């Protein structure tokens, strides 16, 4: 598939194959572009700013609603492509499509609500006699750099609010799974002037880096790993940056919890998208007295998952993004076992598949939980009481989301207040997000918030206009 730059399809001499991780078949190729091509996209995006900014909010909103309809019309085709390139079960791809449609719709609505406020300057010393108000203005060019795991919805979380507040956009999609996003860019380009939406494929370390360091790009909106995020924050200079990074989300299960509900939370939270979810349940922190019973229930439910062809509607556990990624998970689990952890079920790799794995007697010094493990693994860490549970939950550089299961309101509130995370859910696993909520982590899990209204705040600049009426 070609890149889209300034409304033109651009190919390249160097190509990279996009492979289906399930059967290793080549789905398509993409150009591996270099700095000159990224530079061309930056020029085109800058040239297109005026055409977008002179449009009324009414028109921008209507155009985004038109794209909503186009995406709805192509829902099944997009989901099929998503499953081919990511290896996620088709039913999960359809959910990603539904969420993408919803996210886009929220942005189309928000495009009509971008305004400032009147400011009472007379509340400050010498401010009497002024009439003052603020405006929310576009930043200019927004570069969206996105990961492989939810490529479509996570990209729409950036480009839809960016366009809603009249920024032009350059997308750098993930090299392993770029196709769904590139196809979506074509839909947007049918509605908006050439250059408003551009795609540049190629390695993050080259074209991504060029976008990050360019002073002709006004904002970097990045979702991906902490390692890349830290690098971007050091190189971006004075431009605005939003970083949505990795997670190591805890699920705290106290002795008085509804264990069946908590088990259901793990099945969804640890194994969704083969565990490749930033806000996935990555550590189950459970009070000793219920740990055995919980482990047995979890094993029973885990063994009901159906691993197979991701295009088969019966499949509930697909592949990881690549065999290499599955091998990394295998090695991390094996190391934990060598250090004393005990596999209750799973622990087997087949090509790019890794069986859904429940592993008990895990401790926080094991790499499996000290760092983010991006695979279908549910590690159980046993603790003595709620104080210890909170201490373990906070014993990580990450702070994206958290879930707490208990029937005691006092303990629920204690956990909610003391766990360091951007979101704490009570009686729900961390792996839950509605696309309008403020989403973004504490500590090394990121900087800034997404969720359409909040993303708009991060993609505009505020100007104050004061009229001296004296
Ligand atoms: P990644 O390796 O950091 O890559 C993300 C994107 O950054 C890709 O497009 C990549 O391009 C690009 N990139 C790589 N090096 C770069 C550089 N030096 N400068 C600029 N861009 C660069 O992350 P991933 O493995 O795709 O995604 C998994 C991670 O994302 C996990 O840690 C997960 O928790 C996190 N994540 C966070 C959220 C959230 O909302 N907080 C959501 C989803 C995922 P290439 O593909 O060409 O390398």
Short mmCIF file of C-alpha atoms and ligand atoms in Angstrom, two decimals:
data_model
loop_
_atom_site.label_atom_id
_atom_site.label_comp_id
_atom_site.label_asym_id
_atom_site.label_seq_id
_atom_site.Cartn_x
_atom_site.Cartn_y
_atom_site.Cartn_z
CA UNK A 1 0.00 0.00 0.00
CA UNK A 2 1.34 3.45 -0.89
CA UNK A 3 1.79 6.39 1.45
CA UNK A 4 -0.54 9.34 1.14
CA UNK A 5 1.22 12.70 1.05
CA UNK A 6 -0.39 15.94 -0.11
CA UNK A 7 -3.26 13.92 -1.61
CA UNK A 8 -0.88 11.86 -3.79
CA UNK A 9 0.03 8.21 -3.52
CA UNK A 10 3.75 7.88 -2.95
CA UNK A 11 5.65 4.64 -3.22
CA UNK A 12 9.31 3.97 -2.53
CA UNK A 13 12.23 1.86 -3.65
CA UNK A 14 12.70 0.12 -0.32
CA UNK A 15 9.71 -2.00 0.62
CA UNK A 16 8.82 -3.93 3.76
CA UNK A 17 6.49 -6.92 3.84
CA UNK A 18 3.52 -6.85 6.19
CA UNK A 19 2.93 -10.43 7.29
CA UNK A 20 -0.01 -12.22 8.84
CA UNK A 21 1.42 -13.53 12.15
CA UNK A 22 -0.98 -16.51 12.04
CA UNK A 23 0.34 -18.11 8.84
CA UNK A 24 3.28 -15.89 7.88
CA UNK A 25 1.67 -15.02 4.52
CA UNK A 26 2.54 -11.63 3.04
CA UNK A 27 -0.56 -9.39 3.13
CA UNK A 28 0.95 -6.37 1.41
CA UNK A 29 4.09 -4.29 1.23
CA UNK A 30 4.73 -0.74 2.43
CA UNK A 31 7.46 1.73 1.52
CA UNK A 32 10.29 2.18 3.97
CA UNK A 33 10.56 5.90 3.56
CA UNK A 34 13.49 8.06 4.56
CA UNK A 35 13.93 11.56 5.93
CA UNK A 36 13.30 13.33 2.58
CA UNK A 37 9.82 11.77 2.40
CA UNK A 38 9.03 12.75 5.99
CA UNK A 39 10.17 16.23 5.07
CA UNK A 40 7.82 16.29 2.07
CA UNK A 41 4.91 15.28 4.34
CA UNK A 42 5.81 18.09 6.76
CA UNK A 43 5.79 20.61 3.87
CA UNK A 44 2.44 19.37 2.54
CA UNK A 45 0.87 19.39 6.02
CA UNK A 46 2.05 22.98 6.55
CA UNK A 47 0.79 24.04 3.11
CA UNK A 48 -2.65 22.58 3.87
CA UNK A 49 -3.14 24.43 7.18
CA UNK A 50 -4.95 27.38 5.61
CA UNK A 51 -7.43 25.23 3.69
CA UNK A 52 -8.51 23.54 6.92
CA UNK A 53 -8.44 26.59 9.17
CA UNK A 54 -10.68 28.61 6.85
CA UNK A 55 -13.39 25.93 7.07
CA UNK A 56 -16.24 26.57 9.50
CA UNK A 57 -16.55 24.32 12.55
CA UNK A 58 -19.91 23.28 11.10
CA UNK A 59 -18.22 22.03 7.93
CA UNK A 60 -15.38 20.24 9.74
CA UNK A 61 -17.91 18.50 11.97
CA UNK A 62 -20.07 17.44 9.01
CA UNK A 63 -17.07 16.09 7.15
CA UNK A 64 -16.02 14.03 10.16
CA UNK A 65 -19.59 12.70 10.39
CA UNK A 66 -19.34 11.73 6.70
CA UNK A 67 -16.22 9.70 7.49
CA UNK A 68 -18.12 8.04 10.36
CA UNK A 69 -20.66 6.80 7.80
CA UNK A 70 -17.92 5.59 5.44
CA UNK A 71 -16.22 3.68 8.22
CA UNK A 72 -19.55 2.11 9.23
CA UNK A 73 -20.12 1.05 5.60
CA UNK A 74 -16.67 -0.62 5.52
CA UNK A 75 -16.70 -2.01 9.07
CA UNK A 76 -16.30 -5.70 8.11
CA UNK A 77 -13.55 -5.06 5.52
CA UNK A 78 -11.54 -3.01 8.00
CA UNK A 79 -11.97 -5.63 10.73
CA UNK A 80 -10.82 -8.37 8.35
CA UNK A 81 -7.65 -6.44 7.47
CA UNK A 82 -7.01 -5.68 11.15
CA UNK A 83 -7.19 -9.36 12.04
CA UNK A 84 -4.87 -10.27 9.18
CA UNK A 85 -2.16 -7.83 10.19
CA UNK A 86 -2.39 -8.03 14.01
CA UNK A 87 -3.56 -11.64 14.54
CA UNK A 88 -6.36 -10.60 16.88
CA UNK A 89 -9.62 -12.62 16.86
CA UNK A 90 -12.14 -11.27 14.37
CA UNK A 91 -14.68 -10.50 17.10
CA UNK A 92 -12.12 -8.33 18.87
CA UNK A 93 -11.36 -6.55 15.58
CA UNK A 94 -15.07 -5.82 15.14
CA UNK A 95 -15.10 -4.32 18.64
CA UNK A 96 -12.11 -2.17 17.71
CA UNK A 97 -14.04 -1.00 14.65
CA UNK A 98 -17.08 -0.14 16.76
CA UNK A 99 -14.91 1.81 19.16
CA UNK A 100 -13.16 3.56 16.26
CA UNK A 101 -16.53 4.63 14.87
CA UNK A 102 -17.52 5.88 18.32
CA UNK A 103 -14.25 7.77 18.78
CA UNK A 104 -14.65 9.44 15.41
CA UNK A 105 -18.24 10.36 16.22
CA UNK A 106 -17.17 11.94 19.52
CA UNK A 107 -14.64 14.05 17.59
CA UNK A 108 -17.25 15.10 15.03
CA UNK A 109 -19.43 16.29 17.94
CA UNK A 110 -16.53 17.97 19.74
CA UNK A 111 -15.62 19.95 16.60
CA UNK A 112 -18.62 22.18 17.40
CA UNK A 113 -17.54 22.81 21.00
CA UNK A 114 -14.10 24.34 20.65
CA UNK A 115 -14.30 27.70 22.33
CA UNK A 116 -12.72 29.77 25.09
CA UNK A 117 -14.20 31.74 27.96
CA UNK A 118 -14.61 35.32 29.13
CA UNK A 119 -12.02 36.29 31.73
CA UNK A 120 -12.76 38.88 34.45
CA UNK A 121 -9.53 40.90 34.34
CA UNK A 122 -11.06 43.24 36.93
CA UNK A 123 -10.53 40.46 39.48
CA UNK A 124 -6.82 41.28 39.22
CA UNK A 125 -4.99 44.43 40.28
CA UNK A 126 -5.46 47.25 37.70
CA UNK A 127 -7.69 45.07 35.50
CA UNK A 128 -10.82 47.25 35.79
CA UNK A 129 -12.29 48.46 32.52
CA UNK A 130 -11.26 45.53 30.34
CA UNK A 131 -13.36 43.06 28.45
CA UNK A 132 -11.29 39.92 27.86
CA UNK A 133 -11.87 36.51 26.39
CA UNK A 134 -9.85 33.48 25.28
CA UNK A 135 -9.88 31.51 22.06
CA UNK A 136 -8.71 27.91 21.52
CA UNK A 137 -6.57 27.94 18.37
CA UNK A 138 -5.09 25.06 16.35
CA UNK A 139 -1.42 24.32 16.92
CA UNK A 140 -0.66 23.73 13.22
CA UNK A 141 0.76 20.31 12.32
CA UNK A 142 0.24 17.30 14.59
CA UNK A 143 2.33 14.15 14.12
CA UNK A 144 0.66 10.96 15.36
CA UNK A 145 3.05 8.08 16.09
CA UNK A 146 1.20 4.90 17.00
CA UNK A 147 1.72 1.26 18.11
CA UNK A 148 0.66 -2.08 16.64
CA UNK A 149 -1.79 -3.40 19.24
CA UNK A 150 -4.89 -1.23 18.58
CA UNK A 151 -3.60 0.52 15.49
CA UNK A 152 -6.88 1.94 14.24
CA UNK A 153 -8.61 3.19 17.37
CA UNK A 154 -5.43 4.54 18.94
CA UNK A 155 -4.62 6.47 15.77
CA UNK A 156 -8.16 7.86 15.56
CA UNK A 157 -7.78 9.01 19.19
CA UNK A 158 -5.08 11.33 17.87
CA UNK A 159 -6.03 12.38 14.36
CA UNK A 160 -9.78 12.87 14.88
CA UNK A 161 -9.45 15.44 17.70
CA UNK A 162 -6.50 16.99 15.84
CA UNK A 163 -8.66 17.62 12.76
CA UNK A 164 -11.69 18.60 14.89
CA UNK A 165 -9.63 21.55 16.15
CA UNK A 166 -8.27 22.23 12.64
CA UNK A 167 -4.75 20.85 12.81
CA UNK A 168 -3.32 19.08 9.80
CA UNK A 169 -1.91 15.63 10.49
CA UNK A 170 0.98 13.33 9.67
CA UNK A 171 0.59 9.69 10.72
CA UNK A 172 3.58 7.43 11.31
CA UNK A 173 1.89 4.04 11.67
CA UNK A 174 3.56 0.98 13.25
CA UNK A 175 5.74 -0.88 10.74
CA UNK A 176 4.35 -4.27 11.81
CA UNK A 177 0.66 -3.31 11.38
CA UNK A 178 0.27 -0.18 9.24
CA UNK A 179 -2.41 -1.20 6.71
CA UNK A 180 -5.72 -0.53 8.49
CA UNK A 181 -4.59 2.96 9.42
CA UNK A 182 -3.35 3.71 5.89
CA UNK A 183 -6.67 2.56 4.47
CA UNK A 184 -8.50 4.79 6.95
CA UNK A 185 -6.38 7.79 5.91
CA UNK A 186 -7.76 7.31 2.38
CA UNK A 187 -11.32 7.72 3.72
CA UNK A 188 -10.39 10.96 5.47
CA UNK A 189 -8.65 12.24 2.36
CA UNK A 190 -11.85 11.81 0.33
CA UNK A 191 -13.47 14.42 2.58
CA UNK A 192 -10.69 16.87 3.45
CA UNK A 193 -8.39 18.98 1.23
CA UNK A 194 -5.13 17.40 0.05
CA UNK A 195 -2.39 17.59 2.68
CA UNK A 196 -4.72 17.71 5.68
CA UNK A 197 -4.01 14.03 6.24
CA UNK A 198 -0.69 12.40 5.35
CA UNK A 199 0.89 9.02 6.07
CA UNK A 200 4.60 8.28 6.24
CA UNK A 201 5.74 4.70 6.63
CA UNK A 202 9.26 3.67 7.55
CA UNK A 203 11.19 2.96 10.68
CA UNK A 204 10.40 4.90 13.81
CA UNK A 205 14.08 5.40 14.44
CA UNK A 206 14.37 7.32 11.14
CA UNK A 207 11.08 8.90 9.97
CA UNK A 208 9.56 8.96 13.48
CA UNK A 209 12.67 10.62 14.80
CA UNK A 210 12.63 13.16 11.94
CA UNK A 211 9.05 14.18 12.81
CA UNK A 212 9.92 14.43 16.51
CA UNK A 213 12.90 16.72 15.93
CA UNK A 214 11.44 18.91 13.15
CA UNK A 215 10.62 22.48 14.13
CA UNK A 216 7.93 22.53 11.42
CA UNK A 217 5.85 20.04 13.44
CA UNK A 218 3.94 21.62 16.33
CA UNK A 219 2.84 18.62 18.34
CA UNK A 220 3.82 14.99 18.82
CA UNK A 221 1.06 12.70 19.96
CA UNK A 222 2.71 9.38 20.72
CA UNK A 223 1.43 6.03 21.96
CA UNK A 224 3.93 3.24 22.52
CA UNK A 225 6.59 1.95 24.86
CA UNK A 226 8.21 3.82 27.73
CA UNK A 227 11.63 3.46 26.10
CA UNK A 228 10.53 5.22 22.91
CA UNK A 229 8.44 7.74 24.88
CA UNK A 230 11.41 8.80 27.00
CA UNK A 231 13.51 9.23 23.88
CA UNK A 232 10.81 11.38 22.26
CA UNK A 233 10.44 13.58 25.35
CA UNK A 234 14.17 14.26 25.30
CA UNK A 235 14.27 15.15 21.61
CA UNK A 236 11.03 17.05 20.99
CA UNK A 237 12.33 20.47 22.04
CA UNK A 238 9.67 23.17 22.62
CA UNK A 239 6.81 21.46 20.81
CA UNK A 240 3.85 20.07 22.74
CA UNK A 241 4.03 16.34 23.47
CA UNK A 242 1.45 13.82 24.65
CA UNK A 243 2.82 10.43 25.66
CA UNK A 244 0.54 7.42 26.19
CA UNK A 245 2.97 4.73 27.32
CA UNK A 246 3.12 1.25 28.72
CA UNK A 247 1.39 -0.12 31.78
CA UNK A 248 1.91 -2.78 34.42
CA UNK A 249 -1.61 -2.58 35.77
CA UNK A 250 -2.48 -4.24 39.08
CA UNK A 251 -5.69 -6.04 39.94
CA UNK A 252 -6.05 -6.02 43.70
CA UNK A 253 -8.31 -8.81 44.97
CA UNK A 254 -9.17 -8.58 48.67
CA UNK A 255 -10.48 -11.54 50.68
CA UNK A 256 -14.07 -10.21 50.71
CA UNK A 257 -14.22 -9.83 46.91
CA UNK A 258 -16.67 -11.54 44.59
CA UNK A 259 -14.10 -14.01 43.23
CA UNK A 260 -16.17 -15.02 40.18
CA UNK A 261 -16.40 -11.40 39.13
CA UNK A 262 -12.65 -10.94 39.65
CA UNK A 263 -11.87 -14.09 37.63
CA UNK A 264 -14.03 -12.80 34.77
CA UNK A 265 -12.06 -9.56 35.00
CA UNK A 266 -8.78 -11.42 34.56
CA UNK A 267 -10.05 -13.44 31.60
CA UNK A 268 -10.93 -10.23 29.81
CA UNK A 269 -8.10 -8.17 31.22
CA UNK A 270 -5.07 -10.45 30.90
CA UNK A 271 -5.92 -12.36 27.71
CA UNK A 272 -7.66 -9.78 25.50
CA UNK A 273 -5.66 -9.22 22.30
CA UNK A 274 -3.34 -12.00 23.52
CA UNK A 275 -2.36 -9.82 26.46
CA UNK A 276 -1.02 -7.03 24.23
CA UNK A 277 -2.96 -4.24 25.90
CA UNK A 278 -1.38 -1.25 27.65
CA UNK A 279 -4.05 -1.33 30.37
CA UNK A 280 -4.13 -5.13 30.53
CA UNK A 281 -4.19 -6.89 33.90
CA UNK A 282 -0.47 -7.57 34.33
CA UNK A 283 -0.33 -8.32 38.08
CA UNK A 284 -2.99 -10.00 40.24
CA UNK A 285 -2.31 -8.98 43.83
CA UNK A 286 -4.43 -11.17 46.05
CA UNK A 287 -4.89 -11.76 49.78
CA UNK A 288 -3.43 -15.13 50.83
CA UNK A 289 -6.58 -16.61 52.30
CA UNK A 290 -8.44 -16.66 48.97
CA UNK A 291 -5.49 -17.15 46.61
CA UNK A 292 -5.86 -20.96 46.22
CA UNK A 293 -9.59 -20.82 45.51
CA UNK A 294 -9.09 -17.92 43.10
CA UNK A 295 -6.26 -19.74 41.28
CA UNK A 296 -8.43 -22.83 40.72
CA UNK A 297 -11.36 -20.81 39.40
CA UNK A 298 -9.05 -18.83 37.13
CA UNK A 299 -7.48 -21.98 35.68
CA UNK A 300 -10.94 -23.43 34.90
CA UNK A 301 -12.01 -20.30 33.02
CA UNK A 302 -8.65 -19.82 31.30
CA UNK A 303 -8.77 -23.35 29.86
CA UNK A 304 -12.07 -22.49 28.16
CA UNK A 305 -10.34 -20.00 25.84
CA UNK A 306 -10.21 -21.15 22.22
CA UNK A 307 -6.87 -20.65 20.47
CA UNK A 308 -6.99 -20.84 16.69
CA UNK A 309 -7.38 -19.08 13.36
CA UNK A 310 -8.07 -15.44 14.25
CA UNK A 311 -10.53 -15.18 11.34
CA UNK A 312 -12.67 -17.95 12.87
CA UNK A 313 -15.47 -16.38 14.95
CA UNK A 314 -15.05 -19.13 17.58
CA UNK A 315 -11.45 -18.09 18.33
CA UNK A 316 -10.97 -16.15 21.57
CA UNK A 317 -7.17 -16.19 21.74
CA UNK A 318 -5.21 -15.10 18.68
CA UNK A 319 -1.50 -14.81 18.00
CA UNK A 320 0.95 -12.25 19.26
CA UNK A 321 2.15 -9.70 16.74
CA UNK A 322 5.08 -11.95 15.75
CA UNK A 323 6.87 -15.15 16.66
CA UNK A 324 9.69 -13.01 18.04
CA UNK A 325 7.26 -11.33 20.46
CA UNK A 326 5.92 -14.75 21.56
CA UNK A 327 9.49 -15.97 22.15
CA UNK A 328 10.14 -12.97 24.41
CA UNK A 329 7.09 -13.83 26.52
CA UNK A 330 8.18 -17.48 26.67
CA UNK A 331 11.63 -16.50 27.92
CA UNK A 332 10.24 -14.14 30.56
CA UNK A 333 7.84 -16.79 31.91
CA UNK A 334 10.58 -19.45 31.92
CA UNK A 335 12.87 -17.14 33.89
CA UNK A 336 10.13 -16.59 36.47
CA UNK A 337 9.70 -20.37 36.82
CA UNK A 338 13.44 -20.77 37.32
CA UNK A 339 13.20 -18.19 40.10
CA UNK A 340 10.41 -20.09 41.94
CA UNK A 341 7.10 -19.21 40.25
CA UNK A 342 4.66 -22.04 39.45
CA UNK A 343 2.71 -22.39 36.20
CA UNK A 344 -0.91 -23.42 36.91
CA UNK A 345 -1.88 -23.64 33.24
CA UNK A 346 -0.32 -22.67 29.90
CA UNK A 347 3.36 -21.83 29.58
CA UNK A 348 3.57 -23.22 26.04
CA UNK A 349 4.48 -21.45 22.79
CA UNK A 350 3.46 -22.55 19.29
CA UNK A 351 4.90 -20.24 16.63
CA UNK A 352 3.40 -16.79 17.25
CA UNK A 353 0.83 -18.24 19.68
CA UNK A 354 1.45 -18.30 23.41
CA UNK A 355 -1.05 -20.32 25.44
CA UNK A 356 -3.06 -18.37 28.02
CA UNK A 357 -0.96 -18.76 31.14
CA UNK A 358 -1.73 -18.50 34.85
CA UNK A 359 1.37 -18.37 37.03
CA UNK A 360 1.33 -18.39 40.84
CA UNK A 361 3.80 -17.49 43.60
CA UNK A 362 5.24 -14.60 41.62
CA UNK A 363 7.28 -11.97 43.43
CA UNK A 364 7.90 -8.37 42.47
CA UNK A 365 11.62 -8.87 41.87
CA UNK A 366 10.89 -11.19 38.91
CA UNK A 367 11.27 -9.56 35.50
CA UNK A 368 7.81 -10.95 34.59
CA UNK A 369 6.17 -8.30 36.80
CA UNK A 370 8.98 -5.83 37.47
CA UNK A 371 8.61 -4.78 33.83
CA UNK A 372 5.71 -4.83 31.37
CA UNK A 373 5.12 -8.31 29.90
CA UNK A 374 3.18 -7.93 26.65
CA UNK A 375 1.53 -11.34 26.32
CA UNK A 376 -1.32 -13.57 27.62
CA UNK A 377 0.02 -14.13 31.12
CA UNK A 378 -1.79 -13.72 34.45
CA UNK A 379 0.80 -13.59 37.28
CA UNK A 380 -0.47 -14.05 40.84
CA UNK A 381 1.30 -12.23 43.67
CA UNK A 382 0.11 -13.26 47.16
CA UNK A 383 -0.04 -10.64 49.93
CA UNK A 384 -1.03 -10.53 53.62
CA UNK A 385 -3.35 -7.54 53.77
CA UNK A 386 -4.63 -4.43 52.03
CA UNK A 387 -1.62 -2.34 53.11
CA UNK A 388 0.77 -4.79 51.48
CA UNK A 389 -1.47 -4.98 48.39
CA UNK A 390 -1.24 -1.22 47.88
CA UNK A 391 2.53 -1.23 48.46
CA UNK A 392 2.98 -3.95 45.81
CA UNK A 393 0.57 -2.21 43.41
CA UNK A 394 2.68 0.96 43.66
CA UNK A 395 6.02 -0.85 43.46
CA UNK A 396 6.57 -0.16 39.77
CA UNK A 397 7.63 2.69 37.50
CA UNK A 398 4.22 2.47 35.77
CA UNK A 399 0.86 3.99 36.75
CA UNK A 400 -1.65 3.63 33.93
CA UNK A 401 -4.85 2.09 35.33
CA UNK A 402 -5.79 -0.25 38.22
CA UNK A 403 -8.67 -2.46 39.32
CA UNK A 404 -9.70 -3.29 42.88
CA UNK A 405 -12.12 -6.07 43.85
CA UNK A 406 -13.67 -5.85 47.31
CA UNK A 407 -17.09 -5.57 48.92
CA UNK A 408 -15.83 -3.16 51.60
CA UNK A 409 -16.33 0.52 50.79
CA UNK A 410 -13.66 1.73 53.19
CA UNK A 411 -11.00 -0.50 51.62
CA UNK A 412 -12.26 0.37 48.15
CA UNK A 413 -11.78 4.09 48.84
CA UNK A 414 -8.43 3.49 50.54
CA UNK A 415 -7.15 1.67 47.44
CA UNK A 416 -8.67 4.25 45.08
CA UNK A 417 -6.92 7.08 46.91
CA UNK A 418 -3.57 5.42 47.53
CA UNK A 419 -2.91 3.55 44.29
CA UNK A 420 -0.81 5.71 41.97
CA UNK A 421 -2.60 5.39 38.62
CA UNK A 422 -4.44 7.62 36.16
CA UNK A 423 -7.60 5.57 36.71
CA UNK A 424 -8.71 3.23 39.52
CA UNK A 425 -11.79 1.11 38.95
CA UNK A 426 -13.62 -0.56 41.83
CA UNK A 427 -15.00 -4.04 41.04
CA UNK A 428 -13.80 -3.73 37.44
CA UNK A 429 -10.46 -4.67 35.94
CA UNK A 430 -8.08 -2.01 34.63
CA UNK A 431 -8.77 -3.17 31.09
CA UNK A 432 -11.72 -0.89 30.57
CA UNK A 433 -12.00 2.38 28.71
CA UNK A 434 -14.78 4.43 27.23
CA UNK A 435 -13.56 6.70 24.47
CA UNK A 436 -14.81 9.92 26.08
CA UNK A 437 -13.11 9.46 29.46
CA UNK A 438 -9.82 11.15 30.37
CA UNK A 439 -7.24 8.46 29.69
CA UNK A 440 -3.56 8.64 30.53
CA UNK A 441 -1.18 7.37 33.15
CA UNK A 442 0.88 8.64 36.06
CA UNK A 443 4.61 8.09 36.56
CA UNK A 444 6.34 6.56 33.51
CA UNK A 445 3.02 5.58 31.92
CA UNK A 446 2.77 8.94 30.27
CA UNK A 447 2.20 12.66 30.02
CA UNK A 448 -1.13 14.28 29.13
CA UNK A 449 -4.58 12.84 28.56
CA UNK A 450 -6.56 11.46 25.65
CA UNK A 451 -10.33 10.98 25.36
CA UNK A 452 -11.64 13.34 22.73
CA UNK A 453 -12.46 16.44 24.82
CA UNK A 454 -9.18 16.08 26.73
CA UNK A 455 -7.15 15.50 23.57
CA UNK A 456 -8.61 18.69 22.08
CA UNK A 457 -7.29 20.53 25.15
CA UNK A 458 -3.82 19.18 24.35
CA UNK A 459 -4.05 20.02 20.64
CA UNK A 460 -4.99 23.69 20.88
CA UNK A 461 -3.27 26.80 22.19
CA UNK A 462 -5.04 29.48 24.22
CA UNK A 463 -4.97 33.12 23.15
CA UNK A 464 -6.34 35.91 25.35
CA UNK A 465 -7.78 39.01 23.70
CA UNK A 466 -8.28 42.02 25.99
CA UNK A 467 -10.19 45.17 25.03
CA UNK A 468 -9.37 48.25 27.07
CA UNK A 469 -12.76 49.99 27.33
CA UNK A 470 -11.60 52.91 29.48
P1 LIG B 1 7.04 1.15 20.25
O1 LIG B 1 8.07 0.16 19.88
O2 LIG B 1 7.43 2.24 21.19
O3 LIG B 1 6.51 1.75 18.86
C1 LIG B 1 5.45 2.67 18.80
C2 LIG B 1 5.64 3.56 17.57
O4 LIG B 1 6.80 4.36 17.75
C3 LIG B 1 5.83 2.79 16.27
O5 LIG B 1 5.16 3.46 15.24
C4 LIG B 1 7.34 2.86 16.08
O6 LIG B 1 7.75 2.70 14.75
C5 LIG B 1 7.62 4.26 16.58
N1 LIG B 1 9.01 4.51 16.97
C6 LIG B 1 9.96 3.59 17.31
N2 LIG B 1 11.13 4.23 17.59
C7 LIG B 1 10.91 5.55 17.44
C8 LIG B 1 11.73 6.72 17.59
N3 LIG B 1 13.01 6.64 17.96
N4 LIG B 1 11.19 7.94 17.35
C9 LIG B 1 9.88 8.03 17.00
N5 LIG B 1 9.06 6.97 16.81
C10 LIG B 1 9.57 5.74 17.05
O7 LIG B 1 5.76 0.43 20.88
P2 LIG B 1 5.00 -0.89 20.36
O8 LIG B 1 5.84 -2.07 20.67
O9 LIG B 1 4.52 -0.68 18.98
O10 LIG B 1 3.72 -0.87 21.31
C11 LIG B 1 3.64 -1.51 22.53
C12 LIG B 1 3.78 -0.52 23.67
O11 LIG B 1 2.82 0.51 23.56
C13 LIG B 1 3.52 -1.18 25.02
O12 LIG B 1 4.45 -0.71 25.95
C14 LIG B 1 2.11 -0.71 25.35
O13 LIG B 1 1.81 -0.75 26.74
C15 LIG B 1 2.13 0.67 24.80
N6 LIG B 1 0.77 1.18 24.58
C16 LIG B 1 0.31 2.22 25.35
C17 LIG B 1 -1.01 2.66 25.19
C18 LIG B 1 -1.57 3.80 26.00
O14 LIG B 1 -2.56 4.38 25.59
N7 LIG B 1 -0.98 4.16 27.14
C19 LIG B 1 -1.83 2.04 24.25
C20 LIG B 1 -1.32 0.99 23.49
C21 LIG B 1 -0.01 0.57 23.65
P3 LIG B 1 8.22 1.26 14.20
O15 LIG B 1 6.99 0.42 14.20
O16 LIG B 1 8.72 1.55 12.84
O17 LIG B 1 9.27 0.76 15.13
#
